Coordinates of C-alpha atoms and ligand atoms in Angstrom, one line a residue:
Chain G
M147 CA -1.0 -14.4 15.0
S148 CA -3.8 -11.8 14.9
V149 CA -3.5 -8.6 17.0
S150 CA -6.1 -6.2 18.2
V151 CA -5.7 -2.3 18.2
E152 CA -7.1 -0.2 20.9
C153 CA -6.9 3.7 20.8
R154 CA -8.2 5.6 23.8
D155 CA -8.4 9.3 23.9
L156 CA -5.6 9.7 21.4
A157 CA -4.8 13.4 21.2
I158 CA -2.0 15.4 19.4
T159 CA -1.4 19.1 19.2
F160 CA 1.3 20.4 16.8
G161 CA 3.1 23.7 17.6
T162 CA 2.8 25.8 20.7
G163 CA 1.4 29.0 21.8
P164 CA -1.1 31.0 19.7
T165 CA -0.4 28.9 16.5
A166 CA -0.8 25.5 18.2
A167 CA -3.1 23.3 16.2
K168 CA -5.0 20.6 18.2
V169 CA -5.2 18.1 15.2
L170 CA -6.7 15.2 17.1
P171 CA -8.7 16.4 20.3
G172 CA -9.2 12.7 21.5
V173 CA -9.9 9.8 19.2
T174 CA -11.2 6.3 20.6
F175 CA -11.8 3.2 18.5
S176 CA -10.9 -0.4 18.6
V177 CA -9.9 -3.0 15.9
Q178 CA -10.6 -6.7 16.4
P179 CA -7.8 -9.2 15.7
G180 CA -7.9 -10.0 12.0
E181 CA -10.3 -7.0 11.2
C182 CA -9.9 -4.7 8.3
F183 CA -10.9 -1.3 9.7
G184 CA -11.4 1.6 7.3
L185 CA -10.7 5.3 8.1
V186 CA -12.5 7.7 5.6
G187 CA -13.4 11.4 5.9
E188 CA -12.6 14.9 5.1
S189 CA -9.3 15.8 3.7
G190 CA -7.1 17.2 6.4
S191 CA -9.4 15.7 9.1
G192 CA -6.2 13.7 10.6
K193 CA -6.6 10.1 9.2
S194 CA -2.8 10.0 8.3
T195 CA -2.1 11.4 11.7
V196 CA -3.8 8.6 13.4
L197 CA -1.8 6.1 11.5
R198 CA 1.4 8.1 12.3
C199 CA 0.5 7.9 16.0
V200 CA -0.3 4.2 16.0
S201 CA 3.1 3.4 14.2
M202 CA 5.1 5.9 16.6
L203 CA 6.3 7.9 13.6
T204 CA 5.3 10.8 16.0
D205 CA 5.4 10.3 19.6
I206 CA 4.1 13.6 21.0
W207 CA 0.5 12.2 21.5
T208 CA -1.2 11.6 24.6
G209 CA -3.7 8.8 25.5
D210 CA -3.3 5.0 25.0
I211 CA -2.7 3.0 22.1
L212 CA -2.5 -0.8 22.7
I213 CA -1.5 -3.3 20.2
G214 CA -2.3 -6.8 21.1
G215 CA -3.0 -5.5 24.5
K216 CA 0.3 -3.9 25.1
P217 CA 1.1 -0.2 25.0
V218 CA 2.9 0.6 21.6
R219 CA 5.2 3.0 23.5
D220 CA 6.8 0.3 25.5
M221 CA 7.6 -1.9 22.6
P222 CA 11.2 -2.0 21.6
L223 CA 11.8 -0.7 18.1
I224 CA 12.8 -3.9 16.5
K225 CA 9.8 -5.8 17.9
R226 CA 7.6 -3.0 16.8
C227 CA 8.8 -3.3 13.2
R228 CA 8.0 -7.0 13.1
M229 CA 4.5 -6.2 14.6
L230 CA 3.5 -3.3 12.5
Q231 CA 4.4 -1.8 9.2
M232 CA 2.9 1.3 7.3
V233 CA 2.5 2.1 3.6
F234 CA 2.5 5.8 3.3
Q235 CA 0.1 7.9 1.2
D236 CA 2.9 9.7 -0.7
P237 CA 5.3 7.0 -2.2
Y238 CA 7.9 9.5 -3.2
G239 CA 8.4 10.7 0.2
S240 CA 8.8 7.2 1.6
L241 CA 11.4 5.8 -0.6
H242 CA 15.0 7.1 -0.4
P243 CA 16.0 8.5 -3.8
R244 CA 19.5 7.1 -3.9
Q245 CA 18.4 3.5 -2.8
S246 CA 17.6 0.9 -5.4
V247 CA 14.6 -1.3 -5.0
R248 CA 16.9 -4.0 -3.9
T249 CA 18.4 -2.0 -1.2
V250 CA 15.0 -0.9 0.0
L251 CA 13.7 -4.4 0.3
N252 CA 16.9 -6.1 1.5
E253 CA 17.6 -3.6 4.4
P254 CA 14.7 -4.8 6.7
L255 CA 15.7 -8.5 6.0
V256 CA 19.4 -7.7 7.1
I257 CA 18.2 -5.7 10.2
H258 CA 15.9 -8.5 11.4
K259 CA 18.5 -11.2 10.4
L260 CA 16.1 -13.1 7.9
G261 CA 17.5 -15.8 5.7
D262 CA 16.6 -16.6 2.0
R263 CA 16.8 -12.8 1.1
E264 CA 16.9 -13.1 -2.5
E265 CA 14.0 -15.4 -2.5
R266 CA 12.1 -13.2 -0.2
M267 CA 12.7 -10.2 -2.3
R268 CA 11.7 -11.9 -5.6
K269 CA 8.5 -13.1 -4.0
A270 CA 7.5 -9.6 -2.6
I271 CA 8.3 -7.8 -5.8
T272 CA 6.2 -10.5 -7.8
D273 CA 3.4 -10.3 -5.3
V274 CA 2.8 -6.7 -6.1
G275 CA 2.9 -7.3 -9.9
L276 CA 6.3 -6.0 -10.8
P277 CA 9.0 -7.8 -12.8
I278 CA 11.9 -9.0 -10.9
S279 CA 14.3 -6.9 -13.1
F280 CA 12.7 -3.8 -11.3
L281 CA 14.9 -4.8 -8.2
D282 CA 17.8 -2.8 -9.8
R283 CA 15.7 0.3 -10.5
F284 CA 15.9 3.6 -8.5
P285 CA 12.7 5.4 -7.4
H286 CA 13.1 8.2 -10.0
Q287 CA 12.9 5.6 -12.8
L288 CA 9.6 4.4 -11.7
S289 CA 6.0 5.7 -12.4
G290 CA 3.8 6.8 -9.5
G291 CA 2.0 3.4 -9.2
Q292 CA 5.1 1.4 -9.5
R293 CA 6.7 3.4 -6.6
Q294 CA 3.7 2.6 -4.4
R295 CA 3.9 -1.0 -5.3
V296 CA 7.5 -1.0 -4.1
A297 CA 6.4 0.7 -0.8
I298 CA 3.7 -2.1 -0.5
A299 CA 6.4 -4.9 -1.1
R300 CA 8.6 -3.3 1.6
A301 CA 5.8 -3.2 4.1
L302 CA 4.9 -6.9 3.4
I303 CA 8.5 -8.4 3.4
L304 CA 8.6 -8.7 7.1
E305 CA 5.2 -10.1 7.4
P306 CA 3.9 -7.8 10.0
S307 CA 0.8 -8.7 12.0
L308 CA -0.7 -5.2 11.6
L309 CA -0.5 -3.2 8.5
L310 CA -1.4 0.5 8.3
L311 CA -2.4 1.4 4.8
D312 CA -2.6 5.1 4.0
E313 CA -4.4 5.2 0.6
P314 CA -2.4 2.2 -0.7
T315 CA -4.1 2.0 -4.1
S316 CA -5.2 5.6 -5.1
A317 CA -2.2 5.9 -7.3
L318 CA -2.7 2.7 -9.1
D319 CA -4.9 1.8 -12.1
V320 CA -8.0 -0.2 -11.2
S321 CA -6.5 -3.6 -12.6
V322 CA -3.3 -3.2 -10.4
Q323 CA -5.5 -2.1 -7.5
A324 CA -7.4 -5.4 -7.9
E325 CA -4.4 -7.3 -7.7
I326 CA -3.1 -5.6 -4.6
L327 CA -6.7 -5.7 -2.9
N328 CA -6.8 -9.5 -3.7
L329 CA -3.3 -9.9 -2.4
L330 CA -4.2 -8.1 0.9
Q331 CA -7.4 -10.2 1.3
R332 CA -5.7 -13.4 0.8
L333 CA -2.9 -12.5 3.4
R334 CA -5.7 -11.6 5.9
E335 CA -7.4 -15.1 5.3
E336 CA -4.2 -17.0 5.4
R337 CA -2.2 -15.3 8.1
G338 CA -4.9 -13.3 10.0
F339 CA -3.3 -9.8 9.4
T340 CA -5.1 -6.9 10.8
Y341 CA -5.4 -3.8 8.8
I342 CA -6.3 -0.1 9.3
M343 CA -6.9 1.3 5.9
V344 CA -7.3 5.0 5.0
T345 CA -9.2 5.5 1.6
H346 CA -11.3 8.0 -0.1
D347 CA -13.1 5.3 -2.0
L348 CA -16.2 3.8 -0.3
A349 CA -16.3 1.1 -2.9
V350 CA -12.9 -0.2 -1.6
V351 CA -14.1 0.2 2.1
D352 CA -17.3 -1.9 1.2
H353 CA -15.0 -4.5 -0.6
M354 CA -12.3 -4.8 2.1
C355 CA -13.5 -3.6 5.5
D356 CA -15.7 -4.9 8.2
R357 CA -16.3 -1.6 9.9
F358 CA -15.1 2.0 9.2
A359 CA -14.9 5.2 11.0
V360 CA -15.9 8.7 9.4
M361 CA -13.6 11.5 10.5
L362 CA -14.2 15.1 10.5
H363 CA -12.0 17.8 12.0
G364 CA -9.9 15.3 14.0
E365 CA -13.0 13.5 15.5
I366 CA -14.6 10.3 14.6
T367 CA -18.2 11.1 13.8
E368 CA -19.5 7.6 13.6
V369 CA -18.1 4.1 13.3
L370 CA -20.2 2.1 10.9
P371 CA -20.4 -1.5 9.5
R372 CA -19.8 -1.8 5.7
E373 CA -23.4 -2.8 5.5
A374 CA -24.3 0.9 6.1
I375 CA -22.9 2.1 2.9
P376 CA -25.3 1.0 0.0
G377 CA -28.5 2.2 1.6
N378 CA -26.7 5.1 3.4
R379 CA -27.6 4.1 6.9
A380 CA -25.5 6.8 8.7
T381 CA -26.9 9.0 11.3
H382 CA -24.4 11.8 11.7
P383 CA -25.0 14.5 9.2
Y384 CA -21.4 14.6 7.8
A385 CA -21.2 10.7 7.5
R386 CA -24.6 10.9 5.7
E387 CA -23.4 13.6 3.3
L388 CA -20.0 11.8 2.5
I389 CA -21.7 8.5 1.9
G390 CA -24.5 10.2 -0.1
A391 CA -22.0 11.9 -2.2
S392 CA -20.0 8.7 -2.9
L393 CA -23.2 6.8 -4.0
E394 CA -23.9 9.7 -6.4
Y395 CA -20.3 9.7 -7.6
E396 CA -20.5 6.1 -8.4
G397 CA -24.0 5.9 -9.3
A398 CA -24.4 7.8 -12.6
H399 CA -24.0 4.5 -14.8
Chain U
M294 CA -14.3 22.2 -29.3
E295 CA -14.0 24.2 -32.4
K296 CA -10.5 25.6 -31.8
T297 CA -7.5 23.3 -31.5
I298 CA -5.1 24.1 -28.7
L299 CA -2.8 21.2 -28.9
E300 CA -1.7 18.8 -31.7
V301 CA 0.4 15.7 -30.9
E302 CA 1.4 13.5 -33.9
N303 CA 3.4 10.4 -33.5
L304 CA 5.2 11.4 -30.3
R305 CA 8.0 9.0 -29.0
I306 CA 10.0 9.3 -25.8
R307 CA 12.9 7.2 -24.6
Y308 CA 14.5 7.9 -21.2
G309 CA 18.4 8.1 -21.2
G310 CA 19.9 4.6 -20.8
A311 CA 16.5 2.9 -21.3
P312 CA 16.4 0.0 -23.8
T313 CA 12.9 0.8 -25.3
D314 CA 10.7 3.8 -25.6
A315 CA 8.4 4.6 -22.9
V316 CA 6.0 6.3 -25.3
R317 CA 5.5 4.8 -28.6
G318 CA 3.9 6.8 -31.3
V319 CA 1.1 8.7 -29.5
S320 CA -1.1 11.1 -31.5
F321 CA -4.1 13.1 -30.3
T322 CA -5.5 16.6 -30.6
L323 CA -7.1 18.8 -27.9
G324 CA -9.7 21.5 -28.3
R325 CA -11.4 23.6 -25.6
E326 CA -12.4 20.3 -24.0
R327 CA -11.8 17.9 -21.0
L328 CA -9.7 15.0 -22.3
G329 CA -9.1 12.1 -20.0
I330 CA -6.1 9.8 -20.2
V331 CA -6.4 6.5 -18.4
G332 CA -4.2 3.6 -18.6
E333 CA -2.1 1.1 -16.9
S334 CA 0.3 2.2 -14.1
G335 CA 3.6 2.7 -16.1
S336 CA 1.9 3.1 -19.5
G337 CA 3.5 6.6 -20.2
K338 CA 0.8 8.9 -19.1
S339 CA 2.9 11.2 -16.9
T340 CA 5.8 10.9 -19.4
V341 CA 3.5 12.3 -22.2
G342 CA 2.4 15.3 -19.9
R343 CA 6.1 16.0 -18.9
A344 CA 7.2 15.8 -22.4
L345 CA 4.7 18.6 -23.6
L346 CA 6.3 20.8 -21.0
R347 CA 9.7 19.7 -21.9
L348 CA 10.3 18.6 -18.3
L349 CA 12.3 15.4 -19.3
P350 CA 16.1 16.0 -19.0
G351 CA 18.1 13.3 -20.6
A352 CA 15.1 11.9 -22.5
T353 CA 15.0 11.6 -26.4
I354 CA 11.7 13.2 -27.5
T355 CA 10.7 13.0 -31.3
A356 CA 7.5 13.8 -32.9
D357 CA 6.1 14.5 -36.4
R358 CA 4.2 17.4 -34.9
L359 CA 3.8 19.0 -31.5
R360 CA 2.1 22.2 -31.7
F361 CA 0.5 24.3 -28.8
A362 CA -1.6 27.2 -30.1
E363 CA 0.7 29.1 -32.4
L364 CA 3.8 27.5 -31.2
D365 CA 6.0 24.6 -32.7
L366 CA 7.2 23.3 -29.2
P367 CA 10.3 21.3 -30.4
S368 CA 11.8 24.5 -32.0
L369 CA 11.5 26.7 -28.9
S370 CA 14.6 27.8 -27.0
E371 CA 14.7 27.0 -23.3
K372 CA 14.4 30.8 -22.7
E373 CA 11.2 30.9 -24.8
M374 CA 10.0 27.7 -23.1
L375 CA 10.2 29.5 -19.6
K376 CA 7.6 32.0 -20.7
V377 CA 5.3 29.0 -21.8
R378 CA 5.8 26.8 -19.1
G379 CA 3.7 27.4 -15.9
R380 CA 2.3 30.5 -17.5
R381 CA 0.4 29.4 -20.7
M382 CA 0.6 25.7 -20.2
S383 CA 0.6 24.4 -16.6
M384 CA 0.9 20.9 -15.2
I385 CA -0.5 19.6 -11.9
L386 CA 2.1 17.0 -10.8
Q387 CA 1.4 13.7 -9.5
D388 CA 3.5 13.9 -6.3
P389 CA 2.5 17.2 -4.8
K390 CA 4.9 17.2 -1.9
F391 CA 7.9 16.2 -3.9
S392 CA 7.2 19.0 -6.3
L393 CA 7.2 21.6 -3.5
N394 CA 10.2 22.9 -1.9
P395 CA 10.4 21.2 1.4
I396 CA 12.1 24.1 3.2
R397 CA 9.7 27.0 2.2
R398 CA 6.3 27.8 3.5
V399 CA 3.5 26.6 1.1
G400 CA 1.8 29.9 1.0
D401 CA 5.0 31.7 -0.1
Q402 CA 5.5 29.1 -2.9
V403 CA 1.8 29.9 -4.1
A404 CA 2.4 33.6 -3.9
E405 CA 5.6 33.3 -5.8
T406 CA 4.0 31.7 -8.8
Y407 CA 1.8 34.9 -8.9
L408 CA 4.8 37.2 -8.7
R409 CA 6.8 35.3 -11.3
H410 CA 3.9 35.8 -13.9
F411 CA 2.3 39.1 -13.1
R412 CA 3.6 42.4 -12.0
C413 CA 2.6 43.3 -8.4
S414 CA 3.6 43.9 -4.8
K415 CA 4.4 41.1 -2.4
A416 CA 1.3 42.0 -0.3
E417 CA -1.0 41.7 -3.2
A418 CA 0.6 38.3 -4.3
R419 CA -0.1 37.1 -0.6
D420 CA -3.6 38.2 -0.7
K421 CA -4.1 36.3 -4.1
A422 CA -2.6 33.3 -2.7
L423 CA -4.8 33.3 0.3
A424 CA -7.9 33.9 -1.7
M425 CA -6.9 31.0 -3.9
L426 CA -6.2 28.6 -1.1
E427 CA -9.8 29.4 0.0
A428 CA -11.1 28.9 -3.5
V429 CA -9.8 25.3 -3.3
K430 CA -11.7 24.9 -0.1
I431 CA -8.7 24.6 2.3
R432 CA -10.0 25.2 5.8
D433 CA -8.0 27.5 7.8
S434 CA -6.2 28.8 5.0
K435 CA -4.1 31.5 7.0
R436 CA -2.7 28.6 9.2
V437 CA -1.9 26.5 6.0
Y438 CA -0.3 29.4 4.3
D439 CA 2.5 29.4 6.8
Q440 CA 3.0 25.5 7.1
Y441 CA 5.9 23.6 5.5
P442 CA 5.1 20.9 2.8
H443 CA 5.7 18.1 5.5
E444 CA 3.1 19.5 7.8
I445 CA 0.2 19.5 5.3
S446 CA -2.1 16.5 4.4
G447 CA -2.1 14.7 1.1
G448 CA -5.2 16.3 -0.2
M449 CA -3.9 19.8 0.9
G450 CA -0.8 19.2 -1.1
Q451 CA -2.9 18.6 -4.1
R452 CA -5.1 21.5 -3.6
V453 CA -1.9 23.8 -3.2
M454 CA -0.8 22.6 -6.6
I455 CA -4.2 23.5 -8.1
A456 CA -4.2 26.8 -6.4
M457 CA -0.7 27.7 -8.0
M458 CA -2.0 26.4 -11.4
L459 CA -5.1 28.7 -11.2
L460 CA -3.2 31.7 -10.3
A461 CA -1.0 31.4 -13.3
D462 CA -4.3 31.5 -15.5
P463 CA -3.1 29.2 -18.1
D464 CA -4.6 28.2 -21.5
L465 CA -3.7 24.5 -21.3
V466 CA -3.8 22.5 -18.0
I467 CA -2.4 19.0 -17.7
A468 CA -3.6 17.6 -14.4
D469 CA -1.9 14.5 -13.3
E470 CA -4.1 12.7 -10.7
P471 CA -5.1 16.0 -9.2
T472 CA -7.8 14.8 -6.9
S473 CA -6.9 11.3 -5.9
A474 CA -6.3 12.3 -2.3
L475 CA -9.4 14.3 -1.9
D476 CA -12.6 13.1 -0.2
V477 CA -15.5 13.0 -2.6
T478 CA -17.3 16.0 -1.4
V479 CA -14.2 18.1 -1.9
R480 CA -13.3 16.3 -5.0
L481 CA -16.6 17.4 -6.6
Q482 CA -16.0 21.1 -5.6
V483 CA -12.5 21.1 -7.0
L484 CA -13.7 19.4 -10.3
N485 CA -16.3 22.3 -10.5
I486 CA -13.6 24.8 -10.4
L487 CA -11.7 23.0 -13.3
D488 CA -15.1 22.7 -15.1
G489 CA -15.5 26.3 -14.9
L490 CA -12.2 27.0 -16.5
V491 CA -13.0 25.0 -19.7
R492 CA -16.5 26.4 -19.8
D493 CA -16.0 30.1 -19.1
R494 CA -12.4 30.6 -20.1
G495 CA -12.2 28.0 -22.9
I496 CA -8.9 26.3 -21.8
G497 CA -8.0 22.9 -22.7
L498 CA -7.8 20.4 -20.0
I499 CA -6.0 16.9 -19.9
M500 CA -6.9 14.8 -16.9
I501 CA -4.8 11.9 -16.2
S502 CA -6.5 9.7 -13.9
H503 CA -7.2 6.1 -12.6
D504 CA -10.6 7.0 -11.5
L505 CA -12.9 5.7 -14.0
N506 CA -16.0 7.3 -12.4
L507 CA -14.3 10.6 -12.6
V508 CA -13.4 10.4 -16.4
R509 CA -16.8 8.9 -17.2
N510 CA -18.8 11.8 -15.5
F511 CA -16.3 14.6 -15.8
C512 CA -14.5 14.2 -19.1
D513 CA -15.7 14.8 -22.8
R514 CA -13.3 12.3 -24.4
V515 CA -11.1 9.6 -23.0
L516 CA -7.8 8.1 -24.3
I517 CA -6.7 4.7 -22.9
M518 CA -3.0 3.9 -22.9
Y519 CA -1.3 0.6 -22.6
A520 CA 2.5 0.3 -22.8
G521 CA 3.3 3.6 -24.3
R522 CA 0.5 3.5 -26.8
I523 CA -3.1 4.8 -27.3
V524 CA -5.1 1.5 -27.6
E525 CA -8.6 3.1 -27.6
T526 CA -10.3 6.6 -27.9
L527 CA -13.9 6.9 -26.7
A528 CA -16.6 9.5 -25.7
A529 CA -16.5 9.6 -22.1
A530 CA -20.2 8.8 -21.9
D531 CA -19.4 5.6 -23.8
L532 CA -16.8 4.4 -21.6
D533 CA -19.0 1.3 -20.7
K534 CA -19.1 0.4 -24.4
A535 CA -15.3 0.2 -24.7
K536 CA -14.2 -2.6 -27.0
H537 CA -10.5 -3.1 -26.1
P538 CA -9.9 -6.0 -23.9
Y539 CA -7.6 -3.9 -21.6
T540 CA -10.3 -1.2 -21.1
R541 CA -12.9 -3.9 -20.6
G542 CA -10.6 -5.6 -18.0
L543 CA -10.3 -2.1 -16.2
L544 CA -14.1 -1.8 -16.0
A545 CA -14.4 -5.3 -14.7
A546 CA -11.6 -4.9 -12.0
Q547 CA -13.5 -1.9 -10.4
P548 CA -15.0 -2.5 -7.0
R549 CA -18.5 -1.3 -6.6
I550 CA -20.6 -0.4 -3.7
G551 CA -22.8 -3.4 -2.9
G552 CA -20.5 -5.5 -5.2
G553 CA -19.8 -8.4 -2.9
R554 CA -16.6 -9.8 -1.8
A555 CA -15.4 -12.4 -4.3
P556 CA -11.8 -11.6 -5.4
L557 CA -11.9 -8.8 -8.0
A558 CA -11.3 -9.5 -11.7
V559 CA -7.8 -9.2 -12.7
L560 CA -6.4 -8.7 -16.1
D561 CA -4.6 -11.4 -18.1
R562 CA -2.4 -9.0 -19.9
R563 CA -1.9 -10.3 -23.7
P564 CA 1.4 -9.9 -25.4
E565 CA -0.5 -8.8 -28.6
W566 CA -1.7 -5.7 -26.8
L567 CA 1.7 -4.3 -27.1
E568 CA 1.6 -3.9 -30.8
E569 CA -1.8 -2.9 -31.4
I570 CA -2.7 0.7 -32.2
A571 CA -6.1 2.3 -32.1
Ligands
ATP755 N1 3.8 18.1 11.5 C1 2.7 18.8 11.5 N2 2.8 20.1 11.9 C2 1.7 20.9 11.9 N3 0.4 20.5 11.5 C3 0.3 19.2 11.0 C4 1.5 18.3 11.0 N4 1.0 17.1 10.5 C5 -0.3 17.3 10.2 N5 -0.7 18.5 10.6 C6 -2.0 19.1 10.5 O1 -3.0 18.1 10.7 C7 -4.1 18.1 10.1 C8 -4.4 16.5 9.7 O2 -3.6 16.1 8.6 P1 -3.6 14.7 8.2 O3 -2.4 14.5 7.2 O4 -3.7 13.8 9.2 O5 -5.0 14.7 7.3 P2 -5.7 13.5 6.5 O6 -7.0 13.2 7.1 O7 -4.7 12.4 6.3 O8 -5.9 14.4 5.1 P3 -5.7 13.8 3.5 O9 -6.9 12.9 3.3 O10 -5.8 15.1 2.8 O11 -4.5 13.1 3.3 C9 -3.9 19.0 8.9 O12 -4.6 20.2 9.1 C10 -2.4 19.2 8.9 O13 -2.1 20.5 8.4
ATP756 N1 13.6 8.6 -15.5 C1 13.3 7.4 -15.9 N2 14.3 6.6 -16.4 C2 13.9 5.4 -16.9 N3 12.5 5.0 -17.0 C3 11.6 5.8 -16.5 C4 11.9 7.1 -16.0 N4 10.8 7.8 -15.6 C5 9.8 6.8 -15.9 N5 10.2 5.6 -16.5 C6 9.4 4.4 -17.0 O1 8.7 4.9 -17.9 C7 7.4 4.3 -17.9 C8 6.3 5.3 -18.0 O2 6.3 6.0 -16.8 P1 5.1 7.0 -16.5 O3 5.5 7.8 -15.2 O4 4.8 7.9 -17.6 O5 3.9 6.2 -16.1 P2 2.4 6.5 -15.7 O6 1.5 6.0 -17.1 O7 2.3 7.9 -15.4 O8 2.0 5.5 -14.5 P3 1.4 5.7 -13.2 O9 -0.1 5.7 -13.5 O10 1.8 4.5 -12.3 O11 1.7 7.1 -12.5 C9 7.5 3.4 -16.8 O12 7.6 2.0 -17.1 C10 8.5 3.9 -15.9 O13 9.1 2.9 -15.1
MG757 MG1 -3.5 11.7 4.6
MG758 MG1 2.1 8.8 -13.6

């Protein structure tokens, strides 16, 4: 089942008093059921923070976030986990150092009382292009890209309707990236998954997303269709600059 | 390019308890240049970098030759190595947040690198650290100085690592995916800083990266690694003329702006690639 996402006036401030930082002053956007929506923009502009709010990793925000029309705040934890999963930007931080890959993948299956666990784990690890023997490894025995693939496998194993992807492939070589992006595309076609994907690579946006938002200083400057990238049809100066720089970065060949 | 900074010959590395070598006979030299290393995830790129700094406890490292400037690295004591690591040879690690102490303010950690290597007061070190955070284009550097690692964004973490490296003023920099979390505009600014170090100070720079556009436009030469070996070495400008099927496969797998939506090309990894050497 496909779900929509609706963010209205999403705002968050970290800290209090004179050092308080208003990281998101008020962000509004909506994502169609089954859409892949991109979030791009300046480093430090609040892209990861948006995903952390949508996934309720932090709950000190104000405004409304609706998933499939229902406020995410009111969703019981166990239901929320089946509904949405997140892949983090920093794979080291997101995997417990003393848990083997098997434990990482098994735990959600146990909590959600799913059967065929061994079979599901093997499928998840194979889907992300790792050998089954890696189930018995620990995070420190994996390369950066291998850790990221374990994190993706963990997010996929519960087959959530909404995946929040924070730079899911920036630690992967382009051949593994191609496998993961193809897998994500296939899942979207077969099961109608909805994605919100943060990336710095506009070629990835063009390949995967239907529309994308360009962020600067906690605000969305502009929401654009993917077709706006090749000819740089942005109107906001920052969005134009970012797309222009990306075209140039890729263009010199 | 004239002066050789680093010589590596037949480097082999095996992790403790592992059945096979993670790095299998890697050889290259580095002058005052920008050398890119690309290669499959898990092919041993970070392992090579960490071995040069001797940051691999429990692993067995052998080499026919491992020279950095006038130093024979394997024969240095740990005490001598402390003077080299961070100061003369510096690595920007792939997982910045993991490499920082989670319970100390990031700015203090940057200032500390300066204090560790140079004689100065705490206040001077703080000023140096703040100036360097600004140099790597961190907005609001005073606020970021006082934040803890979990409070900064991914791209800020990478720039904090770069600021630390810059303060130590080394002769050799090994940058492991230093700019993957930066937007393209900031990435180009940071690459310009690194470029300046090679051009003006004559340092040697090893850039480990998955970003083919980056190595093509920014590096002088590129090594391509597969399963612990170098399978091809190319001038960066000739990357598109690569011959090895792994490298060709990488180029084909790259999504491009305006490139359409058909599934991306994936690699058919051949067992014989494991045994070839460039
Ligand atoms: N827990 C926190 N406490 C204080 N400030 C925070 C916290 N989390 C995030 N911030 C601040 O919020 C801002 C946005 O951070 P965020 O991680 O969302 O950026 P981002 O757009 O994902 O950047 P990047 O592309 O570099 O990953 C940053 O200035 C950061 O310092
Ligand atoms: N501590 C360890 N013990 C055992 N094996 C390890 C250990 N650390 C790394 N490895 C293995 O060594 C190989 C090389 O790892 P390395 O981190 O050098 O890869 P990499 O080329 O940097 O990959 P990536 O691009 O994904 O970061 C991988 O197969 C990895 O699983
Ligand atoms: Mg982020
Ligand atoms: Mg690595």
